[in-house]
Amino acid sequence: MILDREVEQRVGLSVRLAGGVVGCLAAAWLGSRLFGLFADRRRRHKRPYPRLFRDLVAVLLFFAAVVASAALLLGQGLLGALAGSSLILAMLGFAIRNVVADTLSGIALGIEAPYRIGDWVEIEQVARGRVIEIGWRTTRVLTQDSTYMILPNSQIARRRITNYSAPKPQYRAQLSLKLTRELPVDTAKALILKALRQARVIQADPPPDVRVQELGSDSNSYAVRFWLSRFERDVDCRDEVLSLIDHAMRQAKIPTPRMQIELNRPRSAEIDPLAHDAEVARVFAEPSERKRLEA
């Protein structure tokens, strides 16, 4: 007690208060380090925690330590220290509201966890790729073309997010295909499924299937559906499926669908055959040739 009074008279700061402040900050540092060690140990067995979550825990611990230290130094209660800290935070938040919007969006994304590190996601009209890092203000995505994209979290929060890795990395892809109307539906399905049995990249279980989407006047539309084990194989699987179907159709000598246009004229009308042929040539001519014919 005597030493404490002498130091307070000379320095103007109580040893107990200084010790309390140091103790609060040390406790916050120790807590953040222990959580960091726990997160690193979890990395070996499961997916790592996002850096945003680890930083958020550290910030909350240090914020609590600062509030407790301010209450000790100012001689105020905990509520008074919280009120003063809230006023300062409100002023700073107004000054850097754009940064705060990105940060709050990052916190919301971290809590809701629509995606995690390593997931393949598609952010509507923005990017498609694998999540590399989730930060306070930005999320880093590596696209299939090895392009490194840094996206603000507030921009991501306003978009529709499709996660191809959740709840499982396995998912079903679909291709639309048009075949000539003269080819019966059952024969078309059999040819497509026979071609898909030779595929090596897509999954055999569950098996692929074919569904009719539309029966048209000149062509029929089919949906070719198959399962993939991982999203990064999407491009290779589509290439293999389309190549096999094209090879099967060429071997079976199935003609490609063609648009049929029928021109009718009133029977009572008398039209010069030469004028009729000239009009048909003008309608179906190239734009540059059409201008020459009209001239």
mmCIF file of C-alpha atoms in Angstrom:
data_model
loop_
_atom_site.group_PDB
_atom_site.id
_atom_site.type_symbol
_atom_site.label_atom_id
_atom_site.label_comp_id
_atom_site.label_asym_id
_atom_site.label_seq_id
_atom_site.Cartn_x
_atom_site.Cartn_y
_atom_site.Cartn_z
ATOM 1 C CA MET A 1 0.000 0.000 0.000
ATOM 2 C CA ILE A 2 2.818 2.424 0.862
ATOM 3 C CA LEU A 3 4.634 1.645 -2.419
ATOM 4 C CA ASP A 4 1.423 2.090 -4.332
ATOM 5 C CA ARG A 5 0.841 5.536 -2.793
ATOM 6 C CA GLU A 6 4.421 6.652 -3.485
ATOM 7 C CA VAL A 7 4.226 5.572 -7.166
ATOM 8 C CA GLU A 8 0.822 7.237 -7.530
ATOM 9 C CA GLN A 9 2.181 10.501 -6.095
ATOM 10 C CA ARG A 10 5.198 10.523 -8.414
ATOM 11 C CA VAL A 11 3.708 9.084 -11.617
ATOM 12 C CA GLY A 12 0.037 9.907 -11.129
ATOM 13 C CA LEU A 13 -1.046 6.313 -11.794
ATOM 14 C CA SER A 14 -1.871 3.621 -9.300
ATOM 15 C CA VAL A 15 0.072 0.374 -9.551
ATOM 16 C CA ARG A 16 -3.116 -1.565 -9.008
ATOM 17 C CA LEU A 17 -4.839 0.238 -11.858
ATOM 18 C CA ALA A 18 -1.875 -0.326 -14.164
ATOM 19 C CA GLY A 19 -1.774 -3.961 -13.156
ATOM 20 C CA GLY A 20 -5.491 -4.309 -13.805
ATOM 21 C CA VAL A 21 -5.155 -2.779 -17.279
ATOM 22 C CA VAL A 22 -2.192 -5.016 -18.121
ATOM 23 C CA GLY A 23 -4.064 -8.016 -16.748
ATOM 24 C CA CYS A 24 -7.123 -7.303 -18.912
ATOM 25 C CA LEU A 25 -5.038 -6.924 -22.071
ATOM 26 C CA ALA A 26 -2.989 -10.013 -21.221
ATOM 27 C CA ALA A 27 -6.144 -12.052 -20.677
ATOM 28 C CA ALA A 28 -7.510 -10.931 -24.060
ATOM 29 C CA TRP A 29 -4.207 -11.804 -25.770
ATOM 30 C CA LEU A 30 -4.068 -15.208 -24.072
ATOM 31 C CA GLY A 31 -7.669 -15.969 -25.053
ATOM 32 C CA SER A 32 -7.047 -15.057 -28.694
ATOM 33 C CA ARG A 33 -3.895 -17.186 -28.792
ATOM 34 C CA LEU A 34 -5.657 -20.196 -27.271
ATOM 35 C CA PHE A 35 -8.453 -19.932 -29.820
ATOM 36 C CA GLY A 36 -5.833 -19.640 -32.595
ATOM 37 C CA LEU A 37 -4.154 -22.841 -31.415
ATOM 38 C CA PHE A 38 -7.520 -24.605 -31.300
ATOM 39 C CA ALA A 39 -8.300 -23.450 -34.843
ATOM 40 C CA ASP A 40 -4.892 -24.630 -36.108
ATOM 41 C CA ARG A 41 -5.413 -28.043 -34.526
ATOM 42 C CA ARG A 42 -8.842 -28.290 -36.166
ATOM 43 C CA ARG A 43 -7.240 -27.510 -39.542
ATOM 44 C CA ARG A 44 -5.519 -30.896 -39.578
ATOM 45 C CA HIS A 45 -8.733 -32.880 -39.402
ATOM 46 C CA LYS A 46 -11.545 -30.673 -40.762
ATOM 47 C CA ARG A 47 -12.006 -27.524 -42.772
ATOM 48 C CA PRO A 48 -10.269 -24.522 -41.189
ATOM 49 C CA TYR A 49 -12.180 -21.706 -39.569
ATOM 50 C CA PRO A 50 -12.346 -18.589 -41.766
ATOM 51 C CA ARG A 51 -9.843 -15.919 -40.808
ATOM 52 C CA LEU A 52 -12.791 -13.566 -40.331
ATOM 53 C CA PHE A 53 -14.160 -15.723 -37.509
ATOM 54 C CA ARG A 54 -10.776 -15.932 -35.777
ATOM 55 C CA ASP A 55 -10.246 -12.181 -36.054
ATOM 56 C CA LEU A 56 -13.758 -11.508 -34.791
ATOM 57 C CA VAL A 57 -13.099 -13.545 -31.637
ATOM 58 C CA ALA A 58 -9.844 -11.646 -31.047
ATOM 59 C CA VAL A 59 -11.528 -8.258 -31.590
ATOM 60 C CA LEU A 60 -14.337 -9.089 -29.159
ATOM 61 C CA LEU A 61 -11.838 -10.164 -26.509
ATOM 62 C CA PHE A 62 -9.705 -7.038 -26.876
ATOM 63 C CA PHE A 63 -12.802 -4.812 -26.981
ATOM 64 C CA ALA A 64 -13.941 -6.285 -23.682
ATOM 65 C CA ALA A 65 -10.428 -5.734 -22.286
ATOM 66 C CA VAL A 66 -10.402 -2.090 -23.434
ATOM 67 C CA VAL A 67 -13.828 -1.420 -21.913
ATOM 68 C CA ALA A 68 -12.744 -2.979 -18.615
ATOM 69 C CA SER A 69 -9.509 -0.960 -18.669
ATOM 70 C CA ALA A 70 -11.397 2.275 -19.371
ATOM 71 C CA ALA A 71 -13.725 1.551 -16.463
ATOM 72 C CA LEU A 72 -10.727 1.078 -14.160
ATOM 73 C CA LEU A 73 -8.822 4.167 -15.312
ATOM 74 C CA LEU A 74 -11.761 6.570 -15.424
ATOM 75 C CA GLY A 75 -13.240 5.309 -12.188
ATOM 76 C CA GLN A 76 -16.582 4.785 -13.920
ATOM 77 C CA GLY A 77 -18.823 1.812 -13.870
ATOM 78 C CA LEU A 78 -19.044 -0.685 -16.675
ATOM 79 C CA LEU A 79 -22.139 1.016 -18.122
ATOM 80 C CA GLY A 80 -20.407 4.389 -18.299
ATOM 81 C CA ALA A 81 -17.406 2.916 -20.066
ATOM 82 C CA LEU A 82 -19.667 1.130 -22.535
ATOM 83 C CA ALA A 83 -21.574 4.351 -23.251
ATOM 84 C CA GLY A 84 -18.375 6.252 -23.981
ATOM 85 C CA SER A 85 -17.030 3.487 -26.184
ATOM 86 C CA SER A 86 -20.329 3.268 -28.096
ATOM 87 C CA LEU A 87 -20.246 7.010 -28.837
ATOM 88 C CA ILE A 88 -16.729 6.772 -30.231
ATOM 89 C CA LEU A 89 -17.649 3.753 -32.331
ATOM 90 C CA ALA A 90 -20.702 5.562 -33.739
ATOM 91 C CA MET A 91 -18.583 8.545 -34.833
ATOM 92 C CA LEU A 92 -15.990 6.301 -36.470
ATOM 93 C CA GLY A 93 -18.709 4.228 -38.142
ATOM 94 C CA PHE A 94 -20.220 7.303 -39.807
ATOM 95 C CA ALA A 95 -16.801 8.383 -41.080
ATOM 96 C CA ILE A 96 -16.008 4.993 -42.625
ATOM 97 C CA ARG A 97 -19.516 3.759 -43.399
ATOM 98 C CA ASN A 98 -18.484 1.987 -46.627
ATOM 99 C CA VAL A 99 -15.832 0.013 -44.795
ATOM 100 C CA VAL A 100 -18.321 -0.692 -42.021
ATOM 101 C CA ALA A 101 -20.887 -1.949 -44.576
ATOM 102 C CA ASP A 102 -18.334 -4.399 -46.018
ATOM 103 C CA THR A 103 -17.289 -5.465 -42.523
ATOM 104 C CA LEU A 104 -20.831 -6.009 -41.257
ATOM 105 C CA SER A 105 -21.661 -7.943 -44.421
ATOM 106 C CA GLY A 106 -18.570 -10.058 -43.811
ATOM 107 C CA ILE A 107 -19.686 -10.748 -40.252
ATOM 108 C CA ALA A 108 -23.163 -11.713 -41.488
ATOM 109 C CA LEU A 109 -21.670 -14.036 -44.104
ATOM 110 C CA GLY A 110 -19.411 -15.543 -41.452
ATOM 111 C CA ILE A 111 -22.351 -16.213 -39.125
ATOM 112 C CA GLU A 112 -24.758 -17.536 -41.762
ATOM 113 C CA ALA A 113 -21.934 -19.424 -43.541
ATOM 114 C CA PRO A 114 -23.488 -19.752 -47.027
ATOM 115 C CA TYR A 115 -20.044 -20.951 -48.146
ATOM 116 C CA ARG A 116 -16.793 -22.027 -46.556
ATOM 117 C CA ILE A 117 -13.168 -22.050 -47.572
ATOM 118 C CA GLY A 118 -12.682 -24.553 -50.396
ATOM 119 C CA ASP A 119 -16.299 -24.427 -51.646
ATOM 120 C CA TRP A 120 -17.099 -23.888 -55.328
ATOM 121 C CA VAL A 121 -19.623 -21.074 -55.563
ATOM 122 C CA GLU A 122 -21.339 -18.942 -58.166
ATOM 123 C CA ILE A 123 -22.131 -15.354 -57.225
ATOM 124 C CA GLU A 124 -24.842 -14.050 -59.526
ATOM 125 C CA GLN A 125 -23.423 -11.866 -62.331
ATOM 126 C CA VAL A 126 -20.126 -11.500 -60.477
ATOM 127 C CA ALA A 127 -17.929 -14.605 -60.351
ATOM 128 C CA ARG A 128 -17.771 -18.384 -60.300
ATOM 129 C CA GLY A 129 -14.904 -20.193 -58.603
ATOM 130 C CA ARG A 130 -13.441 -21.663 -55.438
ATOM 131 C CA VAL A 131 -13.383 -19.693 -52.186
ATOM 132 C CA ILE A 132 -9.776 -19.126 -51.090
ATOM 133 C CA GLU A 133 -10.187 -16.785 -48.150
ATOM 134 C CA ILE A 134 -12.994 -15.051 -46.223
ATOM 135 C CA GLY A 135 -11.819 -11.754 -44.744
ATOM 136 C CA TRP A 136 -13.326 -8.824 -42.875
ATOM 137 C CA ARG A 137 -14.029 -6.678 -45.941
ATOM 138 C CA THR A 138 -13.520 -9.010 -48.885
ATOM 139 C CA THR A 139 -13.820 -12.594 -50.041
ATOM 140 C CA ARG A 140 -11.155 -13.996 -52.349
ATOM 141 C CA VAL A 141 -12.224 -16.370 -55.124
ATOM 142 C CA LEU A 142 -10.081 -18.334 -57.586
ATOM 143 C CA THR A 143 -11.960 -18.894 -60.858
ATOM 144 C CA GLN A 144 -11.656 -21.884 -63.180
ATOM 145 C CA ASP A 145 -9.391 -19.778 -65.403
ATOM 146 C CA SER A 146 -6.992 -19.272 -62.439
ATOM 147 C CA THR A 147 -8.093 -15.650 -62.090
ATOM 148 C CA TYR A 148 -7.748 -14.286 -58.557
ATOM 149 C CA MET A 149 -10.777 -12.131 -57.691
ATOM 150 C CA ILE A 150 -11.162 -9.961 -54.581
ATOM 151 C CA LEU A 151 -14.856 -9.193 -53.987
ATOM 152 C CA PRO A 152 -16.306 -6.788 -51.372
ATOM 153 C CA ASN A 153 -18.516 -8.607 -48.895
ATOM 154 C CA SER A 154 -21.299 -6.021 -49.236
ATOM 155 C CA GLN A 155 -21.506 -6.781 -52.962
ATOM 156 C CA ILE A 156 -21.695 -10.521 -52.302
ATOM 157 C CA ALA A 157 -24.409 -10.097 -49.651
ATOM 158 C CA ARG A 158 -26.732 -8.452 -52.211
ATOM 159 C CA ARG A 159 -26.339 -11.241 -54.786
ATOM 160 C CA ARG A 160 -27.745 -14.725 -55.123
ATOM 161 C CA ILE A 161 -25.169 -17.319 -54.093
ATOM 162 C CA THR A 162 -25.113 -20.863 -55.488
ATOM 163 C CA ASN A 163 -22.910 -23.280 -53.569
ATOM 164 C CA TYR A 164 -21.946 -26.334 -55.634
ATOM 165 C CA SER A 165 -20.083 -27.949 -52.722
ATOM 166 C CA ALA A 166 -22.881 -27.959 -50.139
ATOM 167 C CA PRO A 167 -24.385 -29.956 -48.635
ATOM 168 C CA LYS A 168 -22.307 -32.473 -50.635
ATOM 169 C CA PRO A 169 -19.778 -31.987 -53.456
ATOM 170 C CA GLN A 170 -21.844 -34.360 -55.649
ATOM 171 C CA TYR A 171 -24.444 -32.655 -57.843
ATOM 172 C CA ARG A 172 -26.401 -33.185 -61.077
ATOM 173 C CA ALA A 173 -25.702 -31.226 -64.264
ATOM 174 C CA GLN A 174 -27.994 -30.846 -67.249
ATOM 175 C CA LEU A 175 -27.513 -30.211 -70.964
ATOM 176 C CA SER A 176 -30.154 -29.172 -73.489
ATOM 177 C CA LEU A 177 -30.034 -30.955 -76.833
ATOM 178 C CA LYS A 178 -32.116 -30.600 -80.001
ATOM 179 C CA LEU A 179 -32.566 -33.476 -82.465
ATOM 180 C CA THR A 180 -34.490 -33.715 -85.684
ATOM 181 C CA ARG A 181 -38.255 -34.252 -85.483
ATOM 182 C CA GLU A 182 -38.065 -37.312 -87.758
ATOM 183 C CA LEU A 183 -36.121 -39.237 -85.092
ATOM 184 C CA PRO A 184 -38.550 -41.044 -82.723
ATOM 185 C CA VAL A 185 -38.271 -40.100 -79.069
ATOM 186 C CA ASP A 186 -37.559 -43.647 -77.878
ATOM 187 C CA THR A 187 -34.798 -44.086 -80.465
ATOM 188 C CA ALA A 188 -33.261 -40.732 -79.525
ATOM 189 C CA LYS A 189 -33.221 -41.640 -75.830
ATOM 190 C CA ALA A 190 -31.653 -45.023 -76.546
ATOM 191 C CA LEU A 191 -28.892 -43.494 -78.706
ATOM 192 C CA ILE A 192 -28.047 -40.845 -76.094
ATOM 193 C CA LEU A 193 -27.973 -43.312 -73.193
ATOM 194 C CA LYS A 194 -25.822 -45.722 -75.200
ATOM 195 C CA ALA A 195 -23.345 -42.923 -75.833
ATOM 196 C CA LEU A 196 -23.310 -41.913 -72.160
ATOM 197 C CA ARG A 197 -22.400 -45.438 -71.060
ATOM 198 C CA GLN A 198 -18.970 -44.879 -72.660
ATOM 199 C CA ALA A 199 -18.297 -41.774 -70.556
ATOM 200 C CA ARG A 200 -15.493 -42.052 -68.009
ATOM 201 C CA VAL A 201 -15.646 -38.705 -66.218
ATOM 202 C CA ILE A 202 -19.306 -38.621 -65.150
ATOM 203 C CA GLN A 203 -20.615 -40.888 -62.398
ATOM 204 C CA ALA A 204 -22.189 -44.215 -63.243
ATOM 205 C CA ASP A 205 -24.175 -44.250 -59.983
ATOM 206 C CA PRO A 206 -26.657 -42.583 -59.981
ATOM 207 C CA PRO A 207 -26.997 -43.329 -63.707
ATOM 208 C CA PRO A 208 -27.583 -40.576 -66.279
ATOM 209 C CA ASP A 209 -31.013 -40.118 -67.818
ATOM 210 C CA VAL A 210 -32.715 -38.284 -70.680
ATOM 211 C CA ARG A 211 -35.999 -36.356 -70.508
ATOM 212 C CA VAL A 212 -38.047 -34.796 -73.310
ATOM 213 C CA GLN A 213 -38.458 -31.050 -72.844
ATOM 214 C CA GLU A 214 -40.382 -30.044 -75.939
ATOM 215 C CA LEU A 215 -41.801 -31.458 -79.168
ATOM 216 C CA GLY A 216 -41.385 -28.927 -81.957
ATOM 217 C CA SER A 217 -42.375 -28.659 -85.583
ATOM 218 C CA ASP A 218 -38.814 -29.114 -86.856
ATOM 219 C CA SER A 219 -36.882 -30.464 -83.821
ATOM 220 C CA ASN A 220 -37.400 -32.051 -80.401
ATOM 221 C CA SER A 221 -35.654 -30.730 -77.281
ATOM 222 C CA TYR A 222 -34.113 -33.146 -74.754
ATOM 223 C CA ALA A 223 -32.591 -32.670 -71.306
ATOM 224 C CA VAL A 224 -29.509 -34.839 -70.748
ATOM 225 C CA ARG A 225 -28.899 -35.172 -66.995
ATOM 226 C CA PHE A 226 -25.847 -36.710 -65.322
ATOM 227 C CA TRP A 227 -24.088 -36.619 -61.948
ATOM 228 C CA LEU A 228 -20.657 -35.143 -61.175
ATOM 229 C CA SER A 229 -18.455 -35.873 -58.191
ATOM 230 C CA ARG A 230 -16.917 -32.379 -58.025
ATOM 231 C CA PHE A 231 -17.683 -29.032 -59.621
ATOM 232 C CA GLU A 232 -14.189 -28.583 -61.044
ATOM 233 C CA ARG A 233 -14.958 -31.454 -63.450
ATOM 234 C CA ASP A 234 -17.949 -29.650 -64.925
ATOM 235 C CA VAL A 235 -16.239 -28.403 -68.108
ATOM 236 C CA ASP A 236 -14.532 -31.750 -68.829
ATOM 237 C CA CYS A 237 -17.760 -33.691 -68.259
ATOM 238 C CA ARG A 238 -19.797 -31.486 -70.598
ATOM 239 C CA ASP A 239 -17.123 -31.765 -73.260
ATOM 240 C CA GLU A 240 -17.042 -35.563 -72.983
ATOM 241 C CA VAL A 241 -20.837 -35.926 -72.994
ATOM 242 C CA LEU A 242 -21.349 -33.695 -76.037
ATOM 243 C CA SER A 243 -18.495 -35.337 -77.929
ATOM 244 C CA LEU A 244 -19.883 -38.836 -77.337
ATOM 245 C CA ILE A 245 -23.409 -37.825 -78.373
ATOM 246 C CA ASP A 246 -22.111 -36.145 -81.530
ATOM 247 C CA HIS A 247 -20.101 -39.258 -82.437
ATOM 248 C CA ALA A 248 -23.128 -41.513 -81.864
ATOM 249 C CA MET A 249 -25.399 -39.351 -84.017
ATOM 250 C CA ARG A 250 -22.887 -39.229 -86.858
ATOM 251 C CA GLN A 251 -22.442 -43.002 -86.779
ATOM 252 C CA ALA A 252 -26.208 -43.468 -86.893
ATOM 253 C CA LYS A 253 -26.363 -40.895 -89.742
ATOM 254 C CA ILE A 254 -28.940 -38.793 -87.914
ATOM 255 C CA PRO A 255 -29.359 -35.470 -89.763
ATOM 256 C CA THR A 256 -29.103 -32.237 -87.848
ATOM 257 C CA PRO A 257 -32.371 -30.344 -87.283
ATOM 258 C CA ARG A 258 -33.119 -27.688 -89.873
ATOM 259 C CA MET A 259 -35.568 -24.861 -89.738
ATOM 260 C CA GLN A 260 -38.402 -25.271 -92.225
ATOM 261 C CA ILE A 261 -40.048 -22.187 -93.683
ATOM 262 C CA GLU A 262 -43.188 -22.463 -95.787
ATOM 263 C CA LEU A 263 -44.191 -19.605 -98.071
ATOM 264 C CA ASN A 264 -47.854 -19.364 -99.000
ATOM 265 C CA ARG A 265 -49.595 -16.998 -101.369
ATOM 266 C CA PRO A 266 -53.281 -16.556 -102.198
ATOM 267 C CA ARG A 267 -54.388 -18.816 -105.024
ATOM 268 C CA SER A 268 -56.372 -16.023 -106.628
ATOM 269 C CA ALA A 269 -53.365 -13.732 -106.856
ATOM 270 C CA GLU A 270 -51.416 -13.766 -110.082
ATOM 271 C CA ILE A 271 -47.699 -13.242 -109.446
ATOM 272 C CA ASP A 272 -44.962 -13.153 -112.017
ATOM 273 C CA PRO A 273 -42.636 -16.164 -111.390
ATOM 274 C CA LEU A 274 -39.557 -13.999 -111.950
ATOM 275 C CA ALA A 275 -40.781 -11.405 -109.460
ATOM 276 C CA HIS A 276 -41.573 -14.167 -106.966
ATOM 277 C CA ASP A 277 -38.065 -15.653 -107.233
ATOM 278 C CA ALA A 278 -36.528 -12.200 -106.889
ATOM 279 C CA GLU A 279 -38.546 -11.517 -103.736
ATOM 280 C CA VAL A 280 -37.506 -14.859 -102.180
ATOM 281 C CA ALA A 281 -33.854 -14.136 -102.969
ATOM 282 C CA ARG A 282 -34.157 -10.712 -101.378
ATOM 283 C CA VAL A 283 -35.700 -12.052 -98.160
ATOM 284 C CA PHE A 284 -33.094 -14.764 -97.613
ATOM 285 C CA ALA A 285 -30.049 -12.845 -98.877
ATOM 286 C CA GLU A 286 -27.224 -11.566 -96.699
ATOM 287 C CA PRO A 287 -27.607 -7.970 -95.395
ATOM 288 C CA SER A 288 -25.048 -6.581 -97.863
ATOM 289 C CA GLU A 289 -26.575 -8.528 -100.779
ATOM 290 C CA ARG A 290 -30.074 -7.468 -99.702
ATOM 291 C CA LYS A 291 -29.136 -3.792 -99.975
ATOM 292 C CA ARG A 292 -27.810 -4.387 -103.490
ATOM 293 C CA LEU A 293 -31.028 -6.167 -104.540
ATOM 294 C CA GLU A 294 -33.232 -3.466 -103.064
ATOM 295 C CA ALA A 295 -31.214 -0.812 -104.920
#
